[in-house]
Tab-separated table of C-alpha atoms and ligand atoms in Angstrom:
chain	number	residue	atom	x	y	z
A	1	MET	CA	0.000	0.000	0.000
A	2	LEU	CA	1.296	3.437	-0.930
A	3	GLU	CA	0.229	6.621	0.828
A	4	ASN	CA	1.095	10.057	-0.544
A	5	VAL	CA	4.354	8.821	-2.035
A	6	ASN	CA	6.522	11.550	-3.535
A	7	LYS	CA	9.834	11.334	-5.293
A	8	HIS	CA	12.080	13.836	-7.052
A	9	PHE	CA	15.148	13.413	-9.213
A	10	GLY	CA	16.641	16.859	-8.661
A	11	GLU	CA	14.085	19.321	-10.055
A	12	LEU	CA	12.040	16.567	-11.651
A	13	HIS	CA	8.978	15.542	-9.651
A	14	VAL	CA	8.639	11.903	-10.786
A	15	LEU	CA	6.075	10.591	-8.290
A	16	LYS	CA	3.357	13.017	-7.253
A	17	ASP	CA	1.260	12.043	-4.252
A	18	ILE	CA	0.798	8.436	-5.259
A	19	ASN	CA	-1.931	6.614	-3.336
A	20	LEU	CA	-2.463	2.982	-4.223
A	21	THR	CA	-3.835	0.039	-2.294
A	22	ILE	CA	-3.095	-3.490	-3.391
A	23	ASP	CA	-5.018	-6.176	-1.570
A	24	GLN	CA	-3.584	-9.570	-0.888
A	25	GLY	CA	-3.994	-11.780	-3.941
A	26	GLU	CA	-4.781	-8.818	-6.140
A	27	VAL	CA	-3.168	-8.211	-9.528
A	28	VAL	CA	-2.675	-4.580	-10.514
A	29	VAL	CA	-1.554	-3.629	-14.004
A	30	ILE	CA	0.186	-0.278	-14.388
A	31	ILE	CA	0.065	1.211	-17.843
A	32	GLY	CA	1.047	4.556	-19.286
A	33	PRO	CA	3.419	6.533	-21.490
A	34	SER	CA	7.178	6.222	-21.271
A	35	GLY	CA	8.739	8.525	-18.675
A	36	GLY	CA	5.558	8.581	-16.584
A	37	GLY	CA	7.218	7.135	-13.491
A	38	LYS	CA	6.160	3.475	-13.694
A	39	SER	CA	9.641	2.021	-13.200
A	40	THR	CA	10.434	4.508	-10.459
A	41	LEU	CA	7.262	3.449	-8.679
A	42	CYS	CA	8.287	-0.224	-8.863
A	43	ARG	CA	11.811	0.548	-7.712
A	44	SER	CA	10.561	2.597	-4.794
A	45	ILE	CA	8.332	-0.251	-3.610
A	46	ASN	CA	11.372	-2.339	-2.758
A	47	ARG	CA	13.508	0.698	-1.976
A	48	LEU	CA	15.882	0.351	-4.883
A	49	GLU	CA	14.997	4.053	-4.932
A	50	PRO	CA	14.487	6.029	-1.734
A	51	ILE	CA	11.358	8.184	-1.632
A	52	ASP	CA	11.175	11.788	-0.410
A	53	GLY	CA	7.823	11.602	1.273
A	54	GLY	CA	4.917	9.327	2.064
A	55	THR	CA	4.640	5.782	3.313
A	56	ILE	CA	4.928	2.363	1.721
A	57	LEU	CA	3.513	-0.572	3.649
A	58	ILE	CA	4.054	-4.190	2.737
A	59	ASP	CA	1.836	-6.676	4.476
A	60	GLY	CA	0.980	-3.978	7.012
A	61	LYS	CA	4.621	-3.202	7.785
A	62	LYS	CA	6.141	0.163	7.009
A	63	LEU	CA	9.108	-0.045	4.670
A	64	PRO	CA	12.185	1.004	6.639
A	65	GLN	CA	14.905	3.212	5.168
A	66	GLU	CA	17.841	0.909	5.830
A	67	GLY	CA	19.355	-1.879	7.882
A	68	ARG	CA	18.479	-5.477	8.441
A	69	ASP	CA	14.743	-4.877	8.408
A	70	LEU	CA	15.045	-3.489	4.916
A	71	ALA	CA	16.877	-6.569	3.651
A	72	ARG	CA	14.177	-8.754	5.138
A	73	LEU	CA	11.344	-6.684	3.717
A	74	ARG	CA	13.031	-6.500	0.351
A	75	ALA	CA	13.245	-10.272	0.307
A	76	ASP	CA	9.435	-10.279	0.516
A	77	VAL	CA	9.177	-8.347	-2.741
A	78	GLY	CA	10.165	-10.328	-5.835
A	79	MET	CA	11.177	-8.276	-8.836
A	80	VAL	CA	11.364	-9.184	-12.500
A	81	PHE	CA	12.847	-6.638	-14.895
A	82	GLN	CA	12.677	-6.071	-18.616
A	83	SER	CA	16.293	-7.229	-18.967
A	84	PHE	CA	16.390	-10.595	-17.287
A	85	ASN	CA	19.246	-9.729	-14.909
A	86	LEU	CA	20.394	-13.308	-14.362
A	87	PHE	CA	23.934	-13.920	-13.117
A	88	ALA	CA	25.760	-14.762	-16.358
A	89	HIS	CA	28.440	-16.923	-14.769
A	90	LYS	CA	26.087	-19.073	-12.760
A	91	THR	CA	23.880	-21.881	-14.017
A	92	ILE	CA	20.117	-21.470	-14.045
A	93	LEU	CA	19.885	-23.715	-10.980
A	94	GLU	CA	22.531	-21.658	-9.144
A	95	ASN	CA	20.720	-18.454	-10.081
A	96	VAL	CA	17.603	-19.779	-8.388
A	97	THR	CA	19.245	-21.246	-5.257
A	98	LEU	CA	21.538	-18.309	-4.466
A	99	GLY	CA	19.008	-15.988	-2.814
A	100	PRO	CA	17.317	-18.583	-0.605
A	101	MET	CA	20.719	-19.899	0.584
A	102	LYS	CA	22.217	-16.471	1.263
A	103	VAL	CA	19.267	-14.438	2.491
A	104	ARG	CA	16.845	-17.070	3.787
A	105	LYS	CA	19.607	-19.389	5.094
A	106	VAL	CA	18.064	-22.420	3.411
A	107	GLY	CA	20.347	-25.491	3.096
A	108	LYS	CA	21.713	-26.404	-0.335
A	109	ALA	CA	19.754	-29.644	-0.795
A	110	GLU	CA	16.480	-28.019	0.129
A	111	ALA	CA	17.195	-24.942	-2.000
A	112	GLU	CA	17.948	-27.160	-4.994
A	113	GLN	CA	14.825	-29.221	-4.497
A	114	THR	CA	12.648	-26.089	-4.361
A	115	ALA	CA	14.496	-24.579	-7.321
A	116	MET	CA	13.875	-27.670	-9.452
A	117	GLN	CA	10.173	-27.604	-8.588
A	118	LEU	CA	9.987	-23.951	-9.602
A	119	LEU	CA	11.916	-24.501	-12.820
A	120	GLU	CA	9.545	-27.372	-13.697
A	121	ARG	CA	6.613	-25.122	-12.914
A	122	VAL	CA	7.792	-22.434	-15.352
A	123	GLY	CA	8.539	-25.153	-17.915
A	124	ILE	CA	12.355	-25.105	-17.999
A	125	GLY	CA	13.333	-27.957	-15.684
A	126	THR	CA	15.539	-29.458	-18.390
A	127	GLN	CA	17.570	-26.227	-18.634
A	128	ALA	CA	18.690	-26.186	-14.977
A	129	GLY	CA	22.355	-26.979	-15.680
A	130	LYS	CA	22.780	-24.448	-18.481
A	131	TYR	CA	24.080	-20.893	-18.349
A	132	PRO	CA	21.768	-17.939	-19.105
A	133	ALA	CA	23.345	-17.211	-22.500
A	134	GLN	CA	22.437	-20.744	-23.629
A	135	LEU	CA	18.731	-20.037	-23.141
A	136	SER	CA	16.258	-18.107	-25.274
A	137	GLY	CA	14.975	-14.777	-23.995
A	138	GLY	CA	11.662	-16.314	-23.002
A	139	GLN	CA	13.415	-19.103	-21.085
A	140	GLN	CA	15.682	-16.586	-19.345
A	141	GLN	CA	12.713	-14.508	-18.269
A	142	ARG	CA	10.979	-17.622	-16.931
A	143	ALA	CA	14.178	-18.437	-15.012
A	144	ALA	CA	14.121	-14.904	-13.588
A	145	ILE	CA	10.541	-15.476	-12.440
A	146	ALA	CA	11.546	-18.801	-10.816
A	147	ARG	CA	14.446	-17.049	-9.094
A	148	ALA	CA	12.138	-14.399	-7.657
A	149	LEU	CA	9.600	-17.018	-6.540
A	150	ALA	CA	12.315	-19.020	-4.761
A	151	MET	CA	12.439	-16.286	-2.112
A	152	LYS	CA	8.781	-16.942	-1.337
A	153	PRO	CA	7.846	-13.297	-1.845
A	154	LYS	CA	4.615	-11.783	-0.586
A	155	VAL	CA	4.404	-9.502	-3.622
A	156	MET	CA	5.821	-9.835	-7.125
A	157	LEU	CA	6.730	-6.770	-9.174
A	158	PHE	CA	7.102	-7.076	-12.928
A	159	ASP	CA	8.500	-4.107	-14.853
A	160	GLU	CA	7.733	-4.609	-18.553
A	161	PRO	CA	8.738	-8.282	-18.371
A	162	THR	CA	7.961	-9.026	-22.014
A	163	SER	CA	9.034	-5.864	-23.802
A	164	ALA	CA	12.565	-7.105	-24.538
A	165	LEU	CA	11.323	-10.409	-25.934
A	166	ASP	CA	10.818	-11.567	-29.486
A	167	PRO	CA	7.071	-11.744	-30.186
A	168	GLU	CA	6.915	-15.545	-30.245
A	169	MET	CA	8.273	-15.695	-26.685
A	170	VAL	CA	5.896	-13.216	-25.125
A	171	LYS	CA	3.106	-15.739	-24.656
A	172	GLU	CA	5.172	-18.309	-22.739
A	173	VAL	CA	6.115	-15.653	-20.188
A	174	LEU	CA	2.603	-14.205	-19.940
A	175	ASP	CA	1.213	-17.727	-19.465
A	176	VAL	CA	3.492	-18.261	-16.453
A	177	MET	CA	2.418	-14.891	-15.041
A	178	THR	CA	-1.264	-15.648	-15.656
A	179	ASP	CA	-0.945	-18.982	-13.791
A	180	LEU	CA	0.741	-17.176	-10.926
A	181	ALA	CA	-2.064	-14.630	-10.808
A	182	HIS	CA	-4.707	-17.350	-10.774
A	183	GLU	CA	-2.858	-19.113	-7.954
A	184	GLY	CA	-3.401	-16.021	-5.805
A	185	MET	CA	-0.042	-14.231	-5.935
A	186	THR	CA	-0.181	-10.507	-5.209
A	187	MET	CA	1.282	-8.826	-8.280
A	188	ILE	CA	2.083	-5.388	-9.621
A	189	VAL	CA	2.725	-5.582	-13.330
A	190	VAL	CA	3.879	-2.768	-15.597
A	191	THR	CA	2.832	-3.905	-19.044
A	192	HIS	CA	0.979	-2.850	-22.152
A	193	GLU	CA	-0.232	-6.391	-22.776
A	194	MET	CA	-3.974	-5.912	-22.699
A	195	GLY	CA	-4.739	-9.605	-23.035
A	196	PHE	CA	-2.860	-10.245	-19.826
A	197	ALA	CA	-4.600	-7.348	-18.076
A	198	ARG	CA	-8.012	-8.671	-19.078
A	199	ARG	CA	-7.232	-12.271	-18.120
A	200	ALA	CA	-5.383	-11.693	-14.892
A	201	ALA	CA	-5.801	-8.232	-13.403
A	202	GLN	CA	-8.463	-6.912	-11.067
A	203	LYS	CA	-7.297	-3.354	-11.451
A	204	VAL	CA	-5.665	-1.185	-14.112
A	205	VAL	CA	-3.824	1.951	-13.066
A	206	PHE	CA	-3.073	4.502	-15.775
A	207	MET	CA	-0.070	6.572	-14.849
A	208	ALA	CA	1.267	9.673	-16.629
A	209	GLU	CA	3.625	12.456	-15.611
A	210	GLY	CA	4.101	11.024	-12.147
A	211	GLN	CA	0.439	10.808	-11.298
A	212	ILE	CA	-2.231	8.157	-11.173
A	213	VAL	CA	-4.669	9.495	-13.741
A	214	GLU	CA	-7.195	6.647	-13.733
A	215	GLU	CA	-7.813	3.548	-11.700
A	216	SER	CA	-10.448	1.084	-12.901
A	217	THR	CA	-11.181	-2.480	-13.924
A	218	PRO	CA	-9.479	-3.720	-17.124
A	219	GLU	CA	-12.846	-3.992	-18.891
A	220	GLU	CA	-13.786	-0.429	-17.993
A	221	PHE	CA	-10.378	0.975	-18.868
A	222	PHE	CA	-9.975	-0.656	-22.260
A	223	THR	CA	-13.543	-0.089	-23.435
A	224	ASN	CA	-14.417	3.164	-21.736
A	225	ALA	CA	-11.426	5.161	-20.487
A	226	ARG	CA	-12.598	8.281	-18.674
A	227	THR	CA	-9.851	10.815	-19.355
A	228	ASP	CA	-8.640	12.246	-22.654
A	229	ARG	CA	-5.084	11.474	-21.547
A	230	ALA	CA	-5.868	7.752	-21.301
A	231	LYS	CA	-7.961	7.705	-24.479
A	232	ASP	CA	-5.121	9.341	-26.359
A	233	PHE	CA	-2.641	6.804	-25.007
A	234	LEU	CA	-4.884	3.857	-25.860
A	235	SER	CA	-5.411	5.116	-29.402
A	236	LYS	CA	-1.646	4.910	-29.879
A	237	ILE	CA	-1.111	1.389	-28.564
A	238	LEU	CA	-4.250	-0.319	-29.897
B	1	LIG	P1	8.576	4.895	-17.000
B	1	LIG	O1	9.012	3.606	-16.376
B	1	LIG	O2	7.101	5.168	-16.817
B	1	LIG	O3	8.970	5.014	-18.424
B	1	LIG	P2	10.566	6.092	-15.271
B	1	LIG	O4	10.127	5.814	-13.870
B	1	LIG	O5	11.633	5.240	-15.814
B	1	LIG	O6	9.280	6.089	-16.219
B	1	LIG	O7	11.050	7.594	-15.376
B	1	LIG	C1	10.305	8.704	-14.907
B	1	LIG	C2	11.101	9.978	-15.090
B	1	LIG	O8	12.194	9.975	-14.189
B	1	LIG	C3	11.691	10.135	-16.485
B	1	LIG	O9	11.618	11.487	-16.813
B	1	LIG	C4	13.124	9.686	-16.309
B	1	LIG	O10	13.965	10.334	-17.228
B	1	LIG	C5	13.423	10.118	-14.882
B	1	LIG	N1	14.418	9.261	-14.199
B	1	LIG	C6	14.313	7.910	-13.998
B	1	LIG	N2	15.369	7.449	-13.310
B	1	LIG	C7	16.171	8.522	-13.063
B	1	LIG	C8	17.428	8.686	-12.384
B	1	LIG	N3	18.055	7.664	-11.803
B	1	LIG	N4	17.952	9.948	-12.339
B	1	LIG	C9	17.305	10.997	-12.908
B	1	LIG	N5	16.133	10.901	-13.564
B	1	LIG	C10	15.561	9.687	-13.645
B	2	LIG	MG1	9.901	1.963	-17.235
């Protein structure tokens, strides 16, 4: 949950009084023009970016500024980026076991067992021993999702997870995300994939120039956007 969140980069006011509630098990899609502050919002939710004002609560707990509490809270927020961000010199299995072993202090055998289950679940169990560069973009992104899930996060953030992928690989990643949504994961997803929003999201947030301009159901937003700003944006991506 975000309350009156504000953020500046120097003179630039990137997040302007953002108020957003995400219920447990809810999937929120954030959509809007480039430069509107969507990535900054995601990064501020797990404090990759500090905010200047306001409050962010995860599971009822206020996000601390630093220290051990922050590391623990951050571990509760899984993040998947546009660029897959896997460790290039580690195998897919190692990529997935690293976090749980280091941060959650899980033993190696258990971490590997969980990792294999997750890799099977995202459909790349047979790739576990390979290095990221040996996988397709879609497989790498699914590995990144498995890696985030291995930390047993309370919330998953996805920042344009399919926009760096070749078109034929978009579906395999969206299918994994749709399954996750239907299994009850709380998710914040920055994407322009309307099919995903309609299938999986309860809420669409349209963000522009650092502000939440509209908040509605996917159906309402895509068929009957209220503001000219949103209508204009939709006319460009449809
Ligand atoms: P979006 O993800 O919606 O495209 P961003 O959150 O990436 O938007 O960016 C919002 C604004 O903040 C843009 O004007 C961008 O140039 C600026 N910005 C983002 N990151 C930084 C940074 N680290 N330093 C300065 N300006 C930044
Ligand atoms: Mg962005």
